PDB file of C-alpha atoms in Angstrom:
ATOM      1  CA  VAL A 224      20.885 -86.421  42.375  1.00 86.00           C
ATOM      2  CA  GLU A 225      19.973 -83.541  40.056  1.00 91.00           C
ATOM      3  CA  VAL A 226      21.330 -79.986  40.051  1.00 92.00           C
ATOM      4  CA  LYS A 227      19.284 -77.273  38.311  1.00 93.00           C
ATOM      5  CA  LEU A 228      19.857 -73.589  37.808  1.00 94.00           C
ATOM      6  CA  LYS A 229      17.511 -71.115  39.426  1.00 93.00           C
ATOM      7  CA  GLY A 230      16.239 -69.089  36.489  1.00 93.00           C
ATOM      8  CA  ASP A 231      17.294 -69.452  32.857  1.00 95.00           C
ATOM      9  CA  SER A 232      20.529 -71.014  31.656  1.00 95.00           C
ATOM     10  CA  GLU A 233      21.244 -67.893  29.575  1.00 96.00           C
ATOM     11  CA  ILE A 234      20.326 -64.408  30.737  1.00 96.00           C
ATOM     12  CA  ASN A 235      20.922 -60.823  29.583  1.00 96.00           C
ATOM     13  CA  VAL A 236      22.093 -58.053  31.899  1.00 95.00           C
ATOM     14  CA  SER A 237      22.279 -54.361  30.958  1.00 94.00           C
ATOM     15  CA  VAL A 238      25.783 -52.909  30.941  1.00 93.00           C
ATOM     16  CA  GLY A 239      26.583 -50.860  34.035  1.00 91.00           C
ATOM     17  CA  THR A 240      23.989 -52.578  36.222  1.00 92.00           C
ATOM     18  CA  ASP A 241      24.527 -55.048  39.031  1.00 92.00           C
ATOM     19  CA  TYR A 242      24.281 -58.764  38.393  1.00 92.00           C
ATOM     20  CA  HIS A 243      22.520 -60.658  41.163  1.00 91.00           C
ATOM     21  CA  GLU A 244      23.433 -64.300  41.475  1.00 89.00           C
ATOM     22  CA  LEU A 245      20.422 -66.628  41.182  1.00 90.00           C
ATOM     23  CA  GLY A 246      22.062 -69.822  42.416  1.00 91.00           C
ATOM     24  CA  VAL A 247      21.121 -73.474  42.019  1.00 94.00           C
ATOM     25  CA  LEU A 248      18.633 -76.025  43.250  1.00 93.00           C
ATOM     26  CA  LEU A 249      19.642 -79.520  44.366  1.00 92.00           C
ATOM     27  CA  TYR A 250      17.263 -82.472  44.219  1.00 92.00           C
ATOM     28  CA  ASP A 251      17.967 -85.830  45.853  1.00 90.00           C
ATOM     29  CA  ASN A 252      15.550 -88.437  44.605  1.00 88.00           C
ATOM     30  CA  LYS A 253      13.294 -85.608  43.341  1.00 87.00           C
ATOM     31  CA  VAL A 254      13.223 -84.069  46.837  1.00 88.00           C
ATOM     32  CA  LEU A 255      14.531 -80.513  47.122  1.00 88.00           C
ATOM     33  CA  VAL A 256      17.577 -80.208  49.379  1.00 89.00           C
ATOM     34  CA  ASP A 257      17.471 -77.032  51.500  1.00 85.00           C
ATOM     35  CA  ASN A 258      20.410 -74.638  51.106  1.00 83.00           C
ATOM     36  CA  PRO A 259      22.861 -76.827  49.218  1.00 85.00           C
ATOM     37  CA  SER A 260      26.521 -75.892  49.522  1.00 87.00           C
ATOM     38  CA  TYR A 261      28.052 -74.717  46.250  1.00 91.00           C
ATOM     39  CA  LYS A 262      30.918 -72.664  44.894  1.00 94.00           C
ATOM     40  CA  VAL A 263      30.529 -70.040  42.130  1.00 94.00           C
ATOM     41  CA  ILE A 264      33.306 -69.418  39.629  1.00 95.00           C
ATOM     42  CA  SER A 265      32.682 -66.252  37.647  1.00 93.00           C
ATOM     43  CA  ASP A 266      34.544 -63.446  35.900  1.00 92.00           C
ATOM     44  CA  ILE A 267      31.545 -61.243  35.074  1.00 94.00           C
ATOM     45  CA  ASP A 268      32.309 -57.560  34.542  1.00 95.00           C
ATOM     46  CA  THR A 269      29.007 -55.778  33.992  1.00 94.00           C
ATOM     47  CA  ASN A 270      30.860 -52.659  32.856  1.00 93.00           C
ATOM     48  CA  VAL A 271      32.204 -54.459  29.781  1.00 93.00           C
ATOM     49  CA  LEU A 272      30.017 -55.877  27.016  1.00 95.00           C
ATOM     50  CA  GLY A 273      30.425 -59.574  26.402  1.00 95.00           C
ATOM     51  CA  LYS A 274      29.402 -63.149  27.015  1.00 97.00           C
ATOM     52  CA  TYR A 275      30.379 -64.584  30.388  1.00 97.00           C
ATOM     53  CA  GLU A 276      30.156 -68.079  31.837  1.00 96.00           C
ATOM     54  CA  ILE A 277      29.331 -68.864  35.446  1.00 96.00           C
ATOM     55  CA  LYS A 278      30.190 -72.290  36.836  1.00 96.00           C
ATOM     56  CA  TYR A 279      28.430 -73.706  39.869  1.00 95.00           C
ATOM     57  CA  ILE A 280      30.233 -76.529  41.620  1.00 95.00           C
ATOM     58  CA  VAL A 281      28.023 -78.414  44.058  1.00 94.00           C
ATOM     59  CA  LYS A 282      29.432 -80.948  46.531  1.00 91.00           C
ATOM     60  CA  TYR A 283      26.879 -83.369  47.888  1.00 90.00           C
ATOM     61  CA  LEU A 284      27.374 -86.752  49.575  1.00 89.00           C
ATOM     62  CA  GLY A 285      31.024 -86.922  48.506  1.00 87.00           C
ATOM     63  CA  ARG A 286      30.341 -86.230  44.831  1.00 91.00           C
ATOM     64  CA  LYS A 287      30.866 -83.146  42.719  1.00 93.00           C
ATOM     65  CA  TYR A 288      28.276 -81.736  40.291  1.00 93.00           C
ATOM     66  CA  GLU A 289      28.771 -78.859  37.880  1.00 94.00           C
ATOM     67  CA  VAL A 290      26.272 -76.677  35.998  1.00 96.00           C
ATOM     68  CA  LYS A 291      26.849 -73.564  33.907  1.00 96.00           C
ATOM     69  CA  ARG A 292      24.993 -70.361  33.132  1.00 96.00           C
ATOM     70  CA  ILE A 293      25.729 -67.865  30.341  1.00 97.00           C
ATOM     71  CA  VAL A 294      25.375 -64.154  31.175  1.00 96.00           C
ATOM     72  CA  ASN A 295      25.334 -61.705  28.269  1.00 97.00           C
ATOM     73  CA  VAL A 296      26.223 -58.149  29.250  1.00 96.00           C
ATOM     74  CA  ILE A 297      24.463 -56.026  26.646  1.00 96.00           C
ATOM     75  CA  ASP A 298      23.902 -52.359  25.869  1.00 95.00           C
ATOM     76  CA  ASP A 299      20.139 -52.046  25.438  1.00 95.00           C
ATOM     77  CA  ILE A 300      19.714 -48.393  26.402  1.00 94.00           C
ATOM     78  CA  LYS A 301      19.239 -45.686  23.755  1.00 96.00           C
ATOM     79  CA  PRO A 302      21.467 -42.606  23.720  1.00 97.00           C
ATOM     80  CA  VAL A 303      19.795 -39.445  25.028  1.00 97.00           C
ATOM     81  CA  ILE A 304      19.834 -36.225  23.015  1.00 97.00           C
ATOM     82  CA  ASN A 305      19.321 -32.996  24.956  1.00 97.00           C
ATOM     83  CA  ALA A 306      18.741 -29.611  23.322  1.00 96.00           C
ATOM     84  CA  ASN A 307      18.838 -26.087  24.717  1.00 96.00           C
ATOM     85  CA  VAL A 308      15.361 -25.340  23.266  1.00 95.00           C
ATOM     86  CA  ASP A 309      12.070 -27.178  22.875  1.00 94.00           C
ATOM     87  CA  LYS A 310      11.201 -25.556  19.511  1.00 94.00           C
ATOM     88  CA  ILE A 311      12.956 -23.730  16.680  1.00 92.00           C
ATOM     89  CA  VAL A 312      11.705 -20.268  15.745  1.00 92.00           C
ATOM     90  CA  VAL A 313      12.207 -19.288  12.087  1.00 89.00           C
ATOM     91  CA  ASP A 314      11.573 -15.893  10.494  1.00 87.00           C
ATOM     92  CA  TYR A 315       8.727 -16.297   8.005  1.00 83.00           C
ATOM     93  CA  CYS A 316      10.175 -13.960   5.359  1.00 82.00           C
ATOM     94  CA  THR A 317      13.908 -14.700   5.460  1.00 84.00           C
ATOM     95  CA  LYS A 318      13.690 -18.314   6.648  1.00 82.00           C
ATOM     96  CA  ASN A 319      16.554 -17.505   9.016  1.00 85.00           C
ATOM     97  CA  TYR A 320      16.684 -19.142  12.424  1.00 84.00           C
ATOM     98  CA  LYS A 321      15.792 -16.843  15.288  1.00 88.00           C
ATOM     99  CA  THR A 322      16.707 -19.637  17.719  1.00 86.00           C
ATOM    100  CA  GLU A 323      20.222 -21.018  18.033  1.00 91.00           C
ATOM    101  CA  LEU A 324      20.161 -24.787  18.421  1.00 93.00           C
ATOM    102  CA  GLU A 325      22.708 -26.449  20.673  1.00 95.00           C
ATOM    103  CA  TYR A 326      22.555 -30.110  21.664  1.00 96.00           C
ATOM    104  CA  THR A 327      24.430 -32.957  23.277  1.00 97.00           C
ATOM    105  CA  ALA A 328      24.111 -36.719  22.884  1.00 97.00           C
ATOM    106  CA  ILE A 329      25.121 -38.958  25.776  1.00 97.00           C
ATOM    107  CA  ASP A 330      25.097 -42.757  25.894  1.00 95.00           C
ATOM    108  CA  ASN A 331      25.346 -44.973  28.964  1.00 92.00           C
ATOM    109  CA  TYR A 332      28.192 -47.024  27.432  1.00 92.00           C
ATOM    110  CA  ASP A 333      29.772 -44.975  24.624  1.00 93.00           C
ATOM    111  CA  LYS A 334      29.538 -41.700  26.599  1.00 94.00           C
ATOM    112  CA  ASP A 335      29.620 -38.498  24.461  1.00 97.00           C
ATOM    113  CA  LEU A 336      28.175 -39.040  20.967  1.00 97.00           C
ATOM    114  CA  THR A 337      27.463 -35.377  20.162  1.00 96.00           C
ATOM    115  CA  LYS A 338      29.805 -35.388  17.142  1.00 97.00           C
ATOM    116  CA  ASP A 339      27.871 -38.342  15.651  1.00 96.00           C
ATOM    117  CA  VAL A 340      24.438 -36.681  15.685  1.00 97.00           C
ATOM    118  CA  ILE A 341      22.743 -36.500  12.297  1.00 97.00           C
ATOM    119  CA  LYS A 342      20.566 -33.423  11.796  1.00 96.00           C
ATOM    120  CA  GLU A 343      17.648 -33.648   9.392  1.00 96.00           C
ATOM    121  CA  GLU A 344      15.288 -30.768   8.632  1.00 92.00           C
ATOM    122  CA  THR A 345      11.764 -31.048   7.268  1.00 91.00           C
ATOM    123  CA  GLU A 346       9.216 -28.308   6.653  1.00 87.00           C
ATOM    124  CA  ASP A 347       7.824 -28.479  10.175  1.00 92.00           C
ATOM    125  CA  LYS A 348      10.545 -30.011  12.380  1.00 95.00           C
ATOM    126  CA  ILE A 349      14.212 -30.706  12.943  1.00 95.00           C
ATOM    127  CA  ILE A 350      15.085 -34.313  13.689  1.00 97.00           C
ATOM    128  CA  LEU A 351      18.267 -35.184  15.582  1.00 97.00           C
ATOM    129  CA  LYS A 352      19.358 -38.850  15.472  1.00 98.00           C
ATOM    130  CA  VAL A 353      22.310 -40.707  16.915  1.00 97.00           C
ATOM    131  CA  SER A 354      23.258 -44.379  17.103  1.00 96.00           C
ATOM    132  CA  ASP A 355      25.542 -46.008  19.658  1.00 95.00           C
ATOM    133  CA  SER A 356      27.965 -48.892  19.091  1.00 94.00           C
ATOM    134  CA  SER A 357      25.193 -51.394  19.866  1.00 94.00           C
ATOM    135  CA  ASN A 358      22.878 -49.829  17.266  1.00 95.00           C
ATOM    136  CA  ASN A 359      20.511 -48.312  19.811  1.00 96.00           C
ATOM    137  CA  ILE A 360      19.060 -45.182  18.204  1.00 97.00           C
ATOM    138  CA  GLY A 361      18.205 -42.000  20.078  1.00 97.00           C
ATOM    139  CA  VAL A 362      15.900 -39.465  18.402  1.00 97.00           C
ATOM    140  CA  LEU A 363      14.842 -35.933  19.320  1.00 97.00           C
ATOM    141  CA  GLU A 364      12.296 -34.014  17.253  1.00 97.00           C
ATOM    142  CA  LEU A 365      12.009 -30.248  17.623  1.00 96.00           C
ATOM    143  CA  PRO A 366       9.043 -28.488  15.994  1.00 96.00           C
ATOM    144  CA  ILE A 367       9.691 -25.479  13.779  1.00 93.00           C
ATOM    145  CA  GLU A 368       7.551 -22.454  14.540  1.00 92.00           C
ATOM    146  CA  TYR A 369       7.463 -19.627  12.002  1.00 88.00           C
ATOM    147  CA  THR A 370       7.027 -15.992  12.987  1.00 86.00           C
ATOM    148  CA  ASN A 371       3.797 -14.314  11.879  1.00 80.00           C
ATOM    149  CA  LYS A 372       3.263 -13.928   8.168  1.00 77.00           C
ATOM    150  CA  PRO A 373       3.350 -10.221   7.229  1.00 73.00           C
ATOM    151  CA  GLN A 374       0.111  -8.695   6.085  1.00 70.00           C
ATOM    152  CA  THR A 375      -0.288  -8.447   2.323  1.00 70.00           C
ATOM    153  CA  THR A 376      -2.069  -5.094   2.477  1.00 67.00           C
ATOM    154  CA  PHE A 377      -1.295  -1.986   4.368  1.00 66.00           C
ATOM    155  CA  LYS A 378      -2.759   1.520   4.615  1.00 71.00           C
ATOM    156  CA  LEU A 379      -0.833   4.705   3.931  1.00 72.00           C
ATOM    157  CA  ASN A 380      -1.766   7.980   5.560  1.00 78.00           C
ATOM    158  CA  GLY A 381      -1.734  11.148   3.444  1.00 80.00           C
ATOM    159  CA  ASN A 382      -2.400  11.952  -0.187  1.00 82.00           C
ATOM    160  CA  LYS A 383       1.043  11.688  -1.782  1.00 83.00           C
ATOM    161  CA  VAL A 384       1.694   9.127  -4.469  1.00 81.00           C
ATOM    162  CA  VAL A 385       3.941   6.372  -3.131  1.00 76.00           C
ATOM    163  CA  TYR A 386       5.528   3.677  -5.280  1.00 76.00           C
ATOM    164  CA  VAL A 387       6.436   0.370  -3.688  1.00 72.00           C
ATOM    165  CA  SER A 388       8.781  -1.938  -5.523  1.00 77.00           C
ATOM    166  CA  TYR A 389       8.543  -5.663  -5.028  1.00 71.00           C
ATOM    167  CA  LEU A 390      11.824  -7.532  -4.845  1.00 66.00           C
TER     168      LEU A 390
END
């Protein structure tokens, strides 16, 4: 008599999802036994990260057989960063923001990570990054758009002498 697990002996399940029992197969003299009777002993909590063991106890022809499966509940989902805008508008002359940036960072397991967001600014974009406790990294890039560059020449009407100082 041989008892085998349906599926792999070690599997990963995403935190917060349902775990669906795969069961076992029972062979008697290499012939598959239909619907063998077995008991499952498990303490899996898919809302808590960790390594869990499932025991399958099969009773067949007065004998007991036991096989085990390891289920790893893991956090494999990146945090999501949401912003109130899809681009940042900056005044060309003053380099001041004309757009106020507000954002939130939410993770499926760690929940609110907004306070952990790292803001990085380059010449053409703002990059928001956050990492959860399982080292999944969420990234949001927002392009920077500058207002129009002022013209370098202009025309004055009239014939008075006008002095323009350059600061």
